[in-house]
PDB file of C-alpha atoms in Angstrom:
ATOM      1  CA  MET F   6     -11.619  13.993  38.589  1.00  0.00           C
ATOM      2  CA  LYS F   7     -13.446  15.438  41.493  1.00  0.00           C
ATOM      3  CA  ARG F   8     -16.688  16.343  41.042  1.00  0.00           C
ATOM      4  CA  THR F   9     -19.183  19.175  40.439  1.00  0.00           C
ATOM      5  CA  ARG F  10     -19.216  22.196  38.232  1.00  0.00           C
ATOM      6  CA  LEU F  11     -21.886  23.770  40.411  1.00  0.00           C
ATOM      7  CA  ALA F  12     -19.258  24.665  42.992  1.00  0.00           C
ATOM      8  CA  THR F  13     -17.644  27.245  40.737  1.00  0.00           C
ATOM      9  CA  ALA F  14     -20.739  29.437  40.816  1.00  0.00           C
ATOM     10  CA  VAL F  15     -21.106  29.374  44.583  1.00  0.00           C
ATOM     11  CA  ALA F  16     -17.514  29.136  45.784  1.00  0.00           C
ATOM     12  CA  THR F  17     -17.199  32.802  46.701  1.00  0.00           C
ATOM     13  CA  ALA F  18     -20.389  32.756  48.755  1.00  0.00           C
ATOM     14  CA  VAL F  19     -19.649  29.618  50.715  1.00  0.00           C
ATOM     15  CA  ILE F  20     -16.062  30.565  51.498  1.00  0.00           C
ATOM     16  CA  ALA F  21     -17.399  33.419  53.627  1.00  0.00           C
ATOM     17  CA  LEU F  22     -19.201  30.917  55.843  1.00  0.00           C
ATOM     18  CA  ILE F  23     -16.017  29.114  56.919  1.00  0.00           C
ATOM     19  CA  PRO F  24     -14.120  30.328  60.040  1.00  0.00           C
ATOM     20  CA  ALA F  25     -10.562  31.570  59.857  1.00  0.00           C
ATOM     21  CA  THR F  26      -7.798  29.156  60.721  1.00  0.00           C
ATOM     22  CA  ALA F  27      -6.142  29.001  64.088  1.00  0.00           C
ATOM     23  CA  SER F  28      -3.483  26.534  63.027  1.00  0.00           C
ATOM     24  CA  ALA F  29      -1.886  27.454  59.698  1.00  0.00           C
ATOM     25  CA  ASP F  30       0.588  30.110  58.611  1.00  0.00           C
ATOM     26  CA  VAL F  31      -1.320  32.504  56.355  1.00  0.00           C
ATOM     27  CA  THR F  32       1.671  32.635  54.005  1.00  0.00           C
ATOM     28  CA  TYR F  33       1.493  28.826  53.485  1.00  0.00           C
ATOM     29  CA  PRO F  34       4.585  26.743  52.768  1.00  0.00           C
ATOM     30  CA  ASP F  35       5.489  25.829  49.216  1.00  0.00           C
ATOM     31  CA  PRO F  36       5.578  22.103  48.445  1.00  0.00           C
ATOM     32  CA  GLN F  37       8.866  20.249  48.769  1.00  0.00           C
ATOM     33  CA  PRO F  38      10.828  20.088  45.496  1.00  0.00           C
ATOM     34  CA  VAL F  39      10.056  17.074  43.296  1.00  0.00           C
ATOM     35  CA  THR F  40      11.360  16.111  39.873  1.00  0.00           C
ATOM     36  CA  GLY F  41      10.449  13.751  37.066  1.00  0.00           C
ATOM     37  CA  GLN F  42       6.791  12.948  36.403  1.00  0.00           C
ATOM     38  CA  GLN F  43       5.075  15.555  38.548  1.00  0.00           C
ATOM     39  CA  ILE F  44       1.648  15.509  36.872  1.00  0.00           C
ATOM     40  CA  ILE F  45      -0.892  13.929  39.208  1.00  0.00           C
ATOM     41  CA  HIS F  46      -4.409  14.363  40.604  1.00  0.00           C
ATOM     42  CA  ASP F  47      -5.772  13.124  43.954  1.00  0.00           C
ATOM     43  CA  PRO F  48      -2.526  11.407  45.028  1.00  0.00           C
ATOM     44  CA  THR F  49      -2.282   8.590  47.554  1.00  0.00           C
ATOM     45  CA  VAL F  50       1.281   7.655  48.539  1.00  0.00           C
ATOM     46  CA  ILE F  51       2.843   4.846  50.542  1.00  0.00           C
ATOM     47  CA  ARG F  52       6.364   3.713  51.378  1.00  0.00           C
ATOM     48  CA  LEU F  53       6.631   0.117  50.243  1.00  0.00           C
ATOM     49  CA  LYS F  54       7.892  -2.703  52.458  1.00  0.00           C
ATOM     50  CA  SER F  55      10.332  -3.523  49.652  1.00  0.00           C
ATOM     51  CA  GLY F  56      11.718   0.003  49.648  1.00  0.00           C
ATOM     52  CA  GLY F  57      10.868   3.095  47.663  1.00  0.00           C
ATOM     53  CA  TYR F  58       7.492   4.706  47.192  1.00  0.00           C
ATOM     54  CA  VAL F  59       4.449   4.359  44.993  1.00  0.00           C
ATOM     55  CA  ALA F  60       1.761   6.955  44.318  1.00  0.00           C
ATOM     56  CA  TYR F  61      -1.614   6.233  42.738  1.00  0.00           C
ATOM     57  CA  SER F  62      -3.970   8.839  41.352  1.00  0.00           C
ATOM     58  CA  THR F  63      -7.014   9.774  39.334  1.00  0.00           C
ATOM     59  CA  GLY F  64      -6.293   9.370  35.634  1.00  0.00           C
ATOM     60  CA  GLY F  65      -5.733   6.345  33.426  1.00  0.00           C
ATOM     61  CA  VAL F  66      -6.767   3.054  34.992  1.00  0.00           C
ATOM     62  CA  ILE F  67      -5.568   4.440  38.334  1.00  0.00           C
ATOM     63  CA  GLY F  68      -2.305   6.072  37.308  1.00  0.00           C
ATOM     64  CA  ALA F  69       0.912   5.027  39.053  1.00  0.00           C
ATOM     65  CA  ARG F  70       4.185   6.822  39.888  1.00  0.00           C
ATOM     66  CA  VAL F  71       7.208   5.305  41.624  1.00  0.00           C
ATOM     67  CA  SER F  72      10.142   6.877  43.452  1.00  0.00           C
ATOM     68  CA  LYS F  73      13.271   5.681  45.206  1.00  0.00           C
ATOM     69  CA  ASP F  74      13.812   8.818  47.263  1.00  0.00           C
ATOM     70  CA  ARG F  75      10.428  10.669  47.427  1.00  0.00           C
ATOM     71  CA  GLU F  76      11.884  13.391  45.192  1.00  0.00           C
ATOM     72  CA  GLN F  77      12.368  11.907  41.714  1.00  0.00           C
ATOM     73  CA  TRP F  78       9.101  10.376  40.463  1.00  0.00           C
ATOM     74  CA  ASP F  79       8.758   8.198  37.381  1.00  0.00           C
ATOM     75  CA  ASP F  80       5.673   7.151  35.448  1.00  0.00           C
ATOM     76  CA  ALA F  81       4.831   3.500  36.126  1.00  0.00           C
ATOM     77  CA  GLY F  82       1.726   3.030  34.011  1.00  0.00           C
ATOM     78  CA  ASN F  83      -1.504   2.054  35.751  1.00  0.00           C
ATOM     79  CA  ALA F  84      -2.651  -0.090  38.643  1.00  0.00           C
ATOM     80  CA  PHE F  85      -4.704  -2.204  36.201  1.00  0.00           C
ATOM     81  CA  ALA F  86      -4.077  -3.122  32.581  1.00  0.00           C
ATOM     82  CA  THR F  87      -7.805  -2.898  31.794  1.00  0.00           C
ATOM     83  CA  PRO F  88     -10.844  -1.699  33.769  1.00  0.00           C
ATOM     84  CA  PRO F  89     -12.838  -4.397  35.599  1.00  0.00           C
ATOM     85  CA  SER F  90     -16.128  -4.862  33.778  1.00  0.00           C
ATOM     86  CA  TRP F  91     -18.326  -3.718  36.663  1.00  0.00           C
ATOM     87  CA  TRP F  92     -16.886  -0.176  36.483  1.00  0.00           C
ATOM     88  CA  TYR F  93     -18.899   0.490  33.329  1.00  0.00           C
ATOM     89  CA  GLU F  94     -22.100   0.407  35.375  1.00  0.00           C
ATOM     90  CA  TYR F  95     -21.019   3.768  36.795  1.00  0.00           C
ATOM     91  CA  ASN F  96     -19.366   5.453  33.839  1.00  0.00           C
ATOM     92  CA  ASP F  97     -18.913   4.599  30.178  1.00  0.00           C
ATOM     93  CA  THR F  98     -15.162   5.180  30.097  1.00  0.00           C
ATOM     94  CA  GLY F  99     -13.989   2.871  32.888  1.00  0.00           C
ATOM     95  CA  ASP F 100     -12.366   5.871  34.559  1.00  0.00           C
ATOM     96  CA  PRO F 101     -11.756   5.529  38.329  1.00  0.00           C
ATOM     97  CA  TRP F 102     -11.131   8.395  40.749  1.00  0.00           C
ATOM     98  CA  ALA F 103      -9.371   9.260  43.980  1.00  0.00           C
ATOM     99  CA  PRO F 104      -7.637   6.038  45.109  1.00  0.00           C
ATOM    100  CA  ASP F 105      -6.497   5.271  48.658  1.00  0.00           C
ATOM    101  CA  ILE F 106      -3.645   2.844  49.384  1.00  0.00           C
ATOM    102  CA  SER F 107      -2.929   1.168  52.737  1.00  0.00           C
ATOM    103  CA  TYR F 108      -1.198  -1.914  54.127  1.00  0.00           C
ATOM    104  CA  ARG F 109      -2.641  -4.420  56.594  1.00  0.00           C
ATOM    105  CA  ASP F 110      -2.703  -8.149  57.205  1.00  0.00           C
ATOM    106  CA  GLY F 111       0.247  -8.754  54.879  1.00  0.00           C
ATOM    107  CA  ARG F 112      -1.359  -7.152  51.836  1.00  0.00           C
ATOM    108  CA  TYR F 113      -1.712  -3.770  50.194  1.00  0.00           C
ATOM    109  CA  TRP F 114      -5.277  -2.530  49.809  1.00  0.00           C
ATOM    110  CA  LEU F 115      -6.299  -0.082  47.097  1.00  0.00           C
ATOM    111  CA  TYR F 116      -9.689   1.598  47.383  1.00  0.00           C
ATOM    112  CA  TYR F 117     -11.032   3.779  44.564  1.00  0.00           C
ATOM    113  CA  ALA F 118     -14.250   5.306  43.239  1.00  0.00           C
ATOM    114  CA  VAL F 119     -16.154   4.993  39.971  1.00  0.00           C
ATOM    115  CA  SER F 120     -18.786   7.544  39.048  1.00  0.00           C
ATOM    116  CA  SER F 121     -19.651  10.239  36.528  1.00  0.00           C
ATOM    117  CA  TRP F 122     -19.434  13.993  36.934  1.00  0.00           C
ATOM    118  CA  GLY F 123     -22.434  15.516  38.691  1.00  0.00           C
ATOM    119  CA  THR F 124     -24.180  12.319  39.842  1.00  0.00           C
ATOM    120  CA  ASN F 125     -24.180  10.256  43.025  1.00  0.00           C
ATOM    121  CA  HIS F 126     -24.830   7.022  41.143  1.00  0.00           C
ATOM    122  CA  SER F 127     -21.412   5.960  42.402  1.00  0.00           C
ATOM    123  CA  ALA F 128     -19.472   3.080  43.873  1.00  0.00           C
ATOM    124  CA  ILE F 129     -16.283   2.420  45.795  1.00  0.00           C
ATOM    125  CA  GLY F 130     -14.242  -0.666  44.915  1.00  0.00           C
ATOM    126  CA  VAL F 131     -11.247  -2.442  46.412  1.00  0.00           C
ATOM    127  CA  ALA F 132      -8.274  -4.420  45.140  1.00  0.00           C
ATOM    128  CA  THR F 133      -5.374  -6.154  46.896  1.00  0.00           C
ATOM    129  CA  SER F 134      -1.735  -6.782  46.012  1.00  0.00           C
ATOM    130  CA  PRO F 135       1.203  -8.612  47.597  1.00  0.00           C
ATOM    131  CA  THR F 136       3.653  -5.869  46.558  1.00  0.00           C
ATOM    132  CA  GLY F 137       1.643  -2.657  46.077  1.00  0.00           C
ATOM    133  CA  LEU F 138       3.137  -2.173  42.611  1.00  0.00           C
ATOM    134  CA  PRO F 139       1.183  -1.551  39.403  1.00  0.00           C
ATOM    135  CA  GLY F 140       0.167  -4.656  37.495  1.00  0.00           C
ATOM    136  CA  THR F 141      -0.096  -6.805  40.636  1.00  0.00           C
ATOM    137  CA  TRP F 142      -3.600  -5.849  41.790  1.00  0.00           C
ATOM    138  CA  THR F 143      -6.535  -8.247  42.080  1.00  0.00           C
ATOM    139  CA  ASP F 144      -9.903  -6.515  42.061  1.00  0.00           C
ATOM    140  CA  HIS F 145     -12.570  -7.632  44.546  1.00  0.00           C
ATOM    141  CA  GLY F 146     -15.508  -5.584  43.345  1.00  0.00           C
ATOM    142  CA  LYS F 147     -17.780  -3.143  45.142  1.00  0.00           C
ATOM    143  CA  VAL F 148     -17.221  -2.063  48.734  1.00  0.00           C
ATOM    144  CA  PHE F 149     -20.101   0.398  49.005  1.00  0.00           C
ATOM    145  CA  SER F 150     -22.354   2.302  46.607  1.00  0.00           C
ATOM    146  CA  SER F 151     -24.811   5.170  46.449  1.00  0.00           C
ATOM    147  CA  GLU F 152     -27.810   5.987  44.305  1.00  0.00           C
ATOM    148  CA  LYS F 153     -29.666   9.158  43.373  1.00  0.00           C
ATOM    149  CA  THR F 154     -32.086   8.536  46.251  1.00  0.00           C
ATOM    150  CA  ASP F 155     -29.235   8.720  48.798  1.00  0.00           C
ATOM    151  CA  ALA F 156     -28.124  11.855  50.642  1.00  0.00           C
ATOM    152  CA  TRP F 157     -24.446  11.016  50.115  1.00  0.00           C
ATOM    153  CA  ASN F 158     -22.041  10.241  47.298  1.00  0.00           C
ATOM    154  CA  ALA F 159     -19.933   7.056  47.473  1.00  0.00           C
ATOM    155  CA  ILE F 160     -16.628   8.412  46.172  1.00  0.00           C
ATOM    156  CA  ASP F 161     -13.272   9.561  47.616  1.00  0.00           C
ATOM    157  CA  PRO F 162     -12.622   6.645  50.001  1.00  0.00           C
ATOM    158  CA  ALA F 163     -10.118   6.782  52.871  1.00  0.00           C
ATOM    159  CA  VAL F 164      -9.659   3.834  55.233  1.00  0.00           C
ATOM    160  CA  VAL F 165      -8.576   4.056  58.882  1.00  0.00           C
ATOM    161  CA  LYS F 166      -8.273   1.561  61.743  1.00  0.00           C
ATOM    162  CA  ALA F 167      -9.595   2.589  65.153  1.00  0.00           C
ATOM    163  CA  ASP F 168     -10.031   0.580  68.353  1.00  0.00           C
ATOM    164  CA  GLY F 169      -9.715  -2.710  66.523  1.00  0.00           C
ATOM    165  CA  LYS F 170     -12.295  -1.777  63.896  1.00  0.00           C
ATOM    166  CA  LEU F 171     -11.937  -0.742  60.266  1.00  0.00           C
ATOM    167  CA  TRP F 172     -13.674   2.371  58.952  1.00  0.00           C
ATOM    168  CA  MET F 173     -13.985   4.141  55.631  1.00  0.00           C
ATOM    169  CA  ALA F 174     -14.549   7.874  55.320  1.00  0.00           C
ATOM    170  CA  PHE F 175     -15.940   8.997  51.977  1.00  0.00           C
ATOM    171  CA  GLY F 176     -18.041  11.656  50.331  1.00  0.00           C
ATOM    172  CA  SER F 177     -18.293  14.541  47.924  1.00  0.00           C
ATOM    173  CA  TYR F 178     -20.973  17.263  47.926  1.00  0.00           C
ATOM    174  CA  TRP F 179     -24.434  15.652  48.586  1.00  0.00           C
ATOM    175  CA  THR F 180     -24.320  16.805  52.252  1.00  0.00           C
ATOM    176  CA  GLY F 181     -20.613  16.144  52.618  1.00  0.00           C
ATOM    177  CA  ILE F 182     -18.415  13.608  54.379  1.00  0.00           C
ATOM    178  CA  ARG F 183     -19.689  10.277  55.677  1.00  0.00           C
ATOM    179  CA  MET F 184     -18.219   7.164  57.317  1.00  0.00           C
ATOM    180  CA  VAL F 185     -19.138   3.494  57.326  1.00  0.00           C
ATOM    181  CA  GLN F 186     -17.650   0.468  59.106  1.00  0.00           C
ATOM    182  CA  LEU F 187     -15.892  -2.201  57.043  1.00  0.00           C
ATOM    183  CA  ASP F 188     -15.455  -5.932  57.529  1.00  0.00           C
ATOM    184  CA  PRO F 189     -11.672  -6.320  57.991  1.00  0.00           C
ATOM    185  CA  LYS F 190     -11.685  -9.749  56.325  1.00  0.00           C
ATOM    186  CA  THR F 191     -13.306  -8.639  53.077  1.00  0.00           C
ATOM    187  CA  GLY F 192     -12.481  -4.931  53.229  1.00  0.00           C
ATOM    188  CA  LYS F 193     -16.093  -4.207  52.299  1.00  0.00           C
ATOM    189  CA  ALA F 194     -18.875  -2.366  54.103  1.00  0.00           C
ATOM    190  CA  ILE F 195     -20.685  -4.390  56.751  1.00  0.00           C
ATOM    191  CA  PRO F 196     -24.225  -4.990  55.437  1.00  0.00           C
ATOM    192  CA  GLY F 197     -26.673  -2.659  57.119  1.00  0.00           C
ATOM    193  CA  ALA F 198     -23.927  -0.651  58.823  1.00  0.00           C
ATOM    194  CA  GLU F 199     -24.873   2.865  59.905  1.00  0.00           C
ATOM    195  CA  VAL F 200     -23.739   5.611  57.544  1.00  0.00           C
ATOM    196  CA  ARG F 201     -22.415   8.287  59.883  1.00  0.00           C
ATOM    197  CA  HIS F 202     -22.142  11.999  59.136  1.00  0.00           C
ATOM    198  CA  LEU F 203     -18.790  13.741  59.769  1.00  0.00           C
ATOM    199  CA  ALA F 204     -18.714  17.082  57.929  1.00  0.00           C
ATOM    200  CA  THR F 205     -20.760  19.319  55.661  1.00  0.00           C
ATOM    201  CA  ARG F 206     -21.325  22.940  54.604  1.00  0.00           C
ATOM    202  CA  PRO F 207     -24.262  25.172  55.581  1.00  0.00           C
ATOM    203  CA  ASP F 208     -25.643  25.541  52.056  1.00  0.00           C
ATOM    204  CA  ALA F 209     -25.963  23.602  48.812  1.00  0.00           C
ATOM    205  CA  PRO F 210     -23.987  22.306  46.985  1.00  0.00           C
ATOM    206  CA  TYR F 211     -22.179  21.343  50.243  1.00  0.00           C
ATOM    207  CA  ALA F 212     -18.758  21.807  48.652  1.00  0.00           C
ATOM    208  CA  VAL F 213     -16.620  19.480  50.753  1.00  0.00           C
ATOM    209  CA  GLU F 214     -15.076  16.184  49.633  1.00  0.00           C
ATOM    210  CA  GLY F 215     -11.960  14.032  49.652  1.00  0.00           C
ATOM    211  CA  PRO F 216     -11.725  13.099  53.363  1.00  0.00           C
ATOM    212  CA  TYR F 217      -8.696  11.618  55.039  1.00  0.00           C
ATOM    213  CA  VAL F 218      -8.528  10.584  58.728  1.00  0.00           C
ATOM    214  CA  VAL F 219      -5.285  10.453  60.738  1.00  0.00           C
ATOM    215  CA  HIS F 220      -4.901   9.191  64.308  1.00  0.00           C
ATOM    216  CA  HIS F 221      -2.347  11.176  66.287  1.00  0.00           C
ATOM    217  CA  GLY F 222      -2.075  11.231  70.067  1.00  0.00           C
ATOM    218  CA  ARG F 223      -5.523  11.478  71.687  1.00  0.00           C
ATOM    219  CA  TYR F 224      -7.268  12.606  68.540  1.00  0.00           C
ATOM    220  CA  TYR F 225      -8.482  11.612  65.130  1.00  0.00           C
ATOM    221  CA  TYR F 226      -7.958  14.401  62.613  1.00  0.00           C
ATOM    222  CA  LEU F 227     -10.267  14.770  59.637  1.00  0.00           C
ATOM    223  CA  PHE F 228      -8.712  16.449  56.596  1.00  0.00           C
ATOM    224  CA  ALA F 229     -11.007  17.431  53.709  1.00  0.00           C
ATOM    225  CA  SER F 230     -10.962  19.439  50.478  1.00  0.00           C
ATOM    226  CA  TYR F 231     -13.339  22.410  50.335  1.00  0.00           C
ATOM    227  CA  ASP F 232     -14.683  24.391  47.374  1.00  0.00           C
ATOM    228  CA  ALA F 233     -14.064  23.697  43.666  1.00  0.00           C
ATOM    229  CA  CYS F 234     -11.424  21.548  41.994  1.00  0.00           C
ATOM    230  CA  CYS F 235     -10.756  20.555  38.431  1.00  0.00           C
ATOM    231  CA  ALA F 236     -10.823  24.031  36.863  1.00  0.00           C
ATOM    232  CA  GLY F 237      -7.087  24.609  36.451  1.00  0.00           C
ATOM    233  CA  VAL F 238      -6.046  28.093  37.553  1.00  0.00           C
ATOM    234  CA  ASN F 239      -9.696  28.880  38.368  1.00  0.00           C
ATOM    235  CA  SER F 240      -9.838  26.133  40.992  1.00  0.00           C
ATOM    236  CA  THR F 241     -10.599  27.242  44.566  1.00  0.00           C
ATOM    237  CA  TYR F 242      -9.722  23.996  46.365  1.00  0.00           C
ATOM    238  CA  LYS F 243      -8.290  24.284  49.863  1.00  0.00           C
ATOM    239  CA  ILE F 244      -7.671  21.865  52.740  1.00  0.00           C
ATOM    240  CA  ARG F 245      -9.389  22.193  56.126  1.00  0.00           C
ATOM    241  CA  VAL F 246      -9.149  20.042  59.238  1.00  0.00           C
ATOM    242  CA  GLY F 247     -11.013  19.211  62.429  1.00  0.00           C
ATOM    243  CA  ARG F 248     -10.438  16.717  65.203  1.00  0.00           C
ATOM    244  CA  SER F 249     -12.313  14.357  67.535  1.00  0.00           C
ATOM    245  CA  THR F 250     -11.504  11.900  70.316  1.00  0.00           C
ATOM    246  CA  SER F 251     -13.642   9.353  68.408  1.00  0.00           C
ATOM    247  CA  VAL F 252     -13.082   8.239  64.827  1.00  0.00           C
ATOM    248  CA  THR F 253     -16.805   8.657  64.162  1.00  0.00           C
ATOM    249  CA  GLY F 254     -16.883  12.227  65.499  1.00  0.00           C
ATOM    250  CA  PRO F 255     -18.102  14.749  66.335  1.00  0.00           C
ATOM    251  CA  TYR F 256     -15.257  16.674  64.652  1.00  0.00           C
ATOM    252  CA  VAL F 257     -14.635  20.299  65.616  1.00  0.00           C
ATOM    253  CA  ASP F 258     -12.113  22.956  64.651  1.00  0.00           C
ATOM    254  CA  SER F 259      -9.817  24.844  67.024  1.00  0.00           C
ATOM    255  CA  THR F 260     -12.605  27.310  67.878  1.00  0.00           C
ATOM    256  CA  GLY F 261     -14.911  24.436  68.847  1.00  0.00           C
ATOM    257  CA  LYS F 262     -17.141  24.822  65.795  1.00  0.00           C
ATOM    258  CA  SER F 263     -18.497  21.530  64.486  1.00  0.00           C
ATOM    259  CA  LEU F 264     -17.530  20.405  61.005  1.00  0.00           C
ATOM    260  CA  LEU F 265     -21.207  19.524  60.622  1.00  0.00           C
ATOM    261  CA  ASP F 266     -21.922  23.259  60.959  1.00  0.00           C
ATOM    262  CA  GLY F 267     -19.344  24.406  58.417  1.00  0.00           C
ATOM    263  CA  GLY F 268     -16.334  24.472  60.763  1.00  0.00           C
ATOM    264  CA  GLY F 269     -12.794  23.554  59.838  1.00  0.00           C
ATOM    265  CA  ASP F 270      -9.376  25.132  60.356  1.00  0.00           C
ATOM    266  CA  LEU F 271      -7.746  26.217  57.113  1.00  0.00           C
ATOM    267  CA  LEU F 272      -4.550  24.188  56.695  1.00  0.00           C
ATOM    268  CA  LEU F 273      -3.520  24.949  53.113  1.00  0.00           C
ATOM    269  CA  ALA F 274      -4.867  27.201  50.357  1.00  0.00           C
ATOM    270  CA  GLY F 275      -3.645  28.354  46.987  1.00  0.00           C
ATOM    271  CA  HIS F 276      -0.733  30.788  46.982  1.00  0.00           C
ATOM    272  CA  GLY F 277       1.507  32.086  44.236  1.00  0.00           C
ATOM    273  CA  ARG F 278       1.843  29.521  41.450  1.00  0.00           C
ATOM    274  CA  TYR F 279       0.290  26.794  43.639  1.00  0.00           C
ATOM    275  CA  VAL F 280      -3.435  27.125  42.889  1.00  0.00           C
ATOM    276  CA  GLY F 281      -6.316  24.982  44.175  1.00  0.00           C
ATOM    277  CA  THR F 282      -4.461  22.833  46.711  1.00  0.00           C
ATOM    278  CA  GLY F 283      -6.443  19.692  47.609  1.00  0.00           C
ATOM    279  CA  GLY F 284      -7.190  16.045  46.858  1.00  0.00           C
ATOM    280  CA  GLU F 285      -5.066  15.265  49.906  1.00  0.00           C
ATOM    281  CA  SER F 286      -3.895  12.179  51.766  1.00  0.00           C
ATOM    282  CA  VAL F 287      -1.364  11.578  54.545  1.00  0.00           C
ATOM    283  CA  PHE F 288       1.393   8.968  54.616  1.00  0.00           C
ATOM    284  CA  ARG F 289       4.009   8.057  57.195  1.00  0.00           C
ATOM    285  CA  ASP F 290       7.697   7.706  56.365  1.00  0.00           C
ATOM    286  CA  ALA F 291      10.397   6.933  58.939  1.00  0.00           C
ATOM    287  CA  GLY F 292       8.377   8.415  61.790  1.00  0.00           C
ATOM    288  CA  GLN F 293       7.417  11.560  59.854  1.00  0.00           C
ATOM    289  CA  ASP F 294       3.934  12.315  58.528  1.00  0.00           C
ATOM    290  CA  TRP F 295       3.667  13.822  55.051  1.00  0.00           C
ATOM    291  CA  LEU F 296       0.751  15.499  53.320  1.00  0.00           C
ATOM    292  CA  ALA F 297       0.352  14.575  49.647  1.00  0.00           C
ATOM    293  CA  TYR F 298      -1.955  16.675  47.472  1.00  0.00           C
ATOM    294  CA  HIS F 299      -2.271  18.189  44.032  1.00  0.00           C
ATOM    295  CA  TYR F 300      -2.097  21.815  43.002  1.00  0.00           C
ATOM    296  CA  TYR F 301      -2.655  23.524  39.672  1.00  0.00           C
ATOM    297  CA  ASP F 302       0.532  25.149  38.434  1.00  0.00           C
ATOM    298  CA  ALA F 303      -0.211  28.722  37.367  1.00  0.00           C
ATOM    299  CA  THR F 304       3.126  28.856  35.533  1.00  0.00           C
ATOM    300  CA  ASP F 305       2.238  25.763  33.472  1.00  0.00           C
ATOM    301  CA  SER F 306      -1.285  26.433  32.182  1.00  0.00           C
ATOM    302  CA  GLY F 307      -2.896  25.053  35.342  1.00  0.00           C
ATOM    303  CA  THR F 308      -1.426  21.556  35.013  1.00  0.00           C
ATOM    304  CA  PRO F 309      -2.150  19.445  38.155  1.00  0.00           C
ATOM    305  CA  LYS F 310       1.067  18.518  39.962  1.00  0.00           C
ATOM    306  CA  LEU F 311       2.249  16.688  43.072  1.00  0.00           C
ATOM    307  CA  GLY F 312       2.609  18.596  46.318  1.00  0.00           C
ATOM    308  CA  LEU F 313       4.388  17.123  49.361  1.00  0.00           C
ATOM    309  CA  ASN F 314       4.841  18.796  52.750  1.00  0.00           C
ATOM    310  CA  LYS F 315       5.970  17.567  56.144  1.00  0.00           C
ATOM    311  CA  VAL F 316       3.286  17.592  58.840  1.00  0.00           C
ATOM    312  CA  SER F 317       4.160  18.911  62.301  1.00  0.00           C
ATOM    313  CA  TRP F 318       1.955  18.203  65.330  1.00  0.00           C
ATOM    314  CA  ASP F 319       3.754  20.431  67.850  1.00  0.00           C
ATOM    315  CA  SER F 320       0.718  22.641  68.500  1.00  0.00           C
ATOM    316  CA  GLY F 321      -1.751  19.749  68.804  1.00  0.00           C
ATOM    317  CA  TRP F 322      -3.009  20.594  65.307  1.00  0.00           C
ATOM    318  CA  PRO F 323      -1.387  19.742  61.982  1.00  0.00           C
ATOM    319  CA  GLU F 324       0.926  22.407  60.580  1.00  0.00           C
ATOM    320  CA  LEU F 325       2.838  22.144  57.333  1.00  0.00           C
ATOM    321  CA  ARG F 326       6.575  22.561  56.754  1.00  0.00           C
TER     322      ARG F 326
END
């Protein structure tokens, strides 16, 4: 699960450095009702070409949930029966994090990260499937990696197409969110490609991670999770957003402050029983965008659960319903 215990000690201080939102209702909407297997962390969701939905998540060997109606979710095991052997180079449990599912060129693509808590000795991998369902994935190995000498952390992948090119946003702490261009044939990073910088915080430990990029109208919108996850009801996760006319940035918030200078409009924060909202992704369903995320349920001992909200673009910025 997402990554550093250092954030807990500094969360209060760094929150004060982030500007107030200009685009979200301060009361925040509750997630849409869901039933069945609600436990999830870092969800990525897609509507399948065959009908119904699948969600993948941190936990297990990339945990899977399926739904016929986006409301009732059932456990569907894991994306893989066993971890690919190369994962053990990055942790000793074969435990992947924060998957990202997409569809292009007649196949489903599943990106994911392997690492250990508190280190940037990390890698992002990719697998493909003809159906998108668990048990049908073929792993293709490493897409991109980072080492302790790097100023970034190769986890939390999110893939987006822009102007005929394929890009992957990624990053967690270690100076924040980055982006690299991918080869669309292999789905892997182009050798020697520039590692671009999209968002960070003013001070260490640079508590921003889990990017997701959405193209809407004239703009690319960068969603990211700020502050500390993975601490149950003590989690301070929240989702902020900026936008740019270019997929590679610069991204700014509604006040014009750069996300490289700590900017970002507050889209969703914990409220009531819904604590530590983050680990987000966006999926499209019948012309409607949806935000998928996890929250820690304060009425259930801080258990991480699935949150889904409609995304409205009426103001030119994402707002949740």
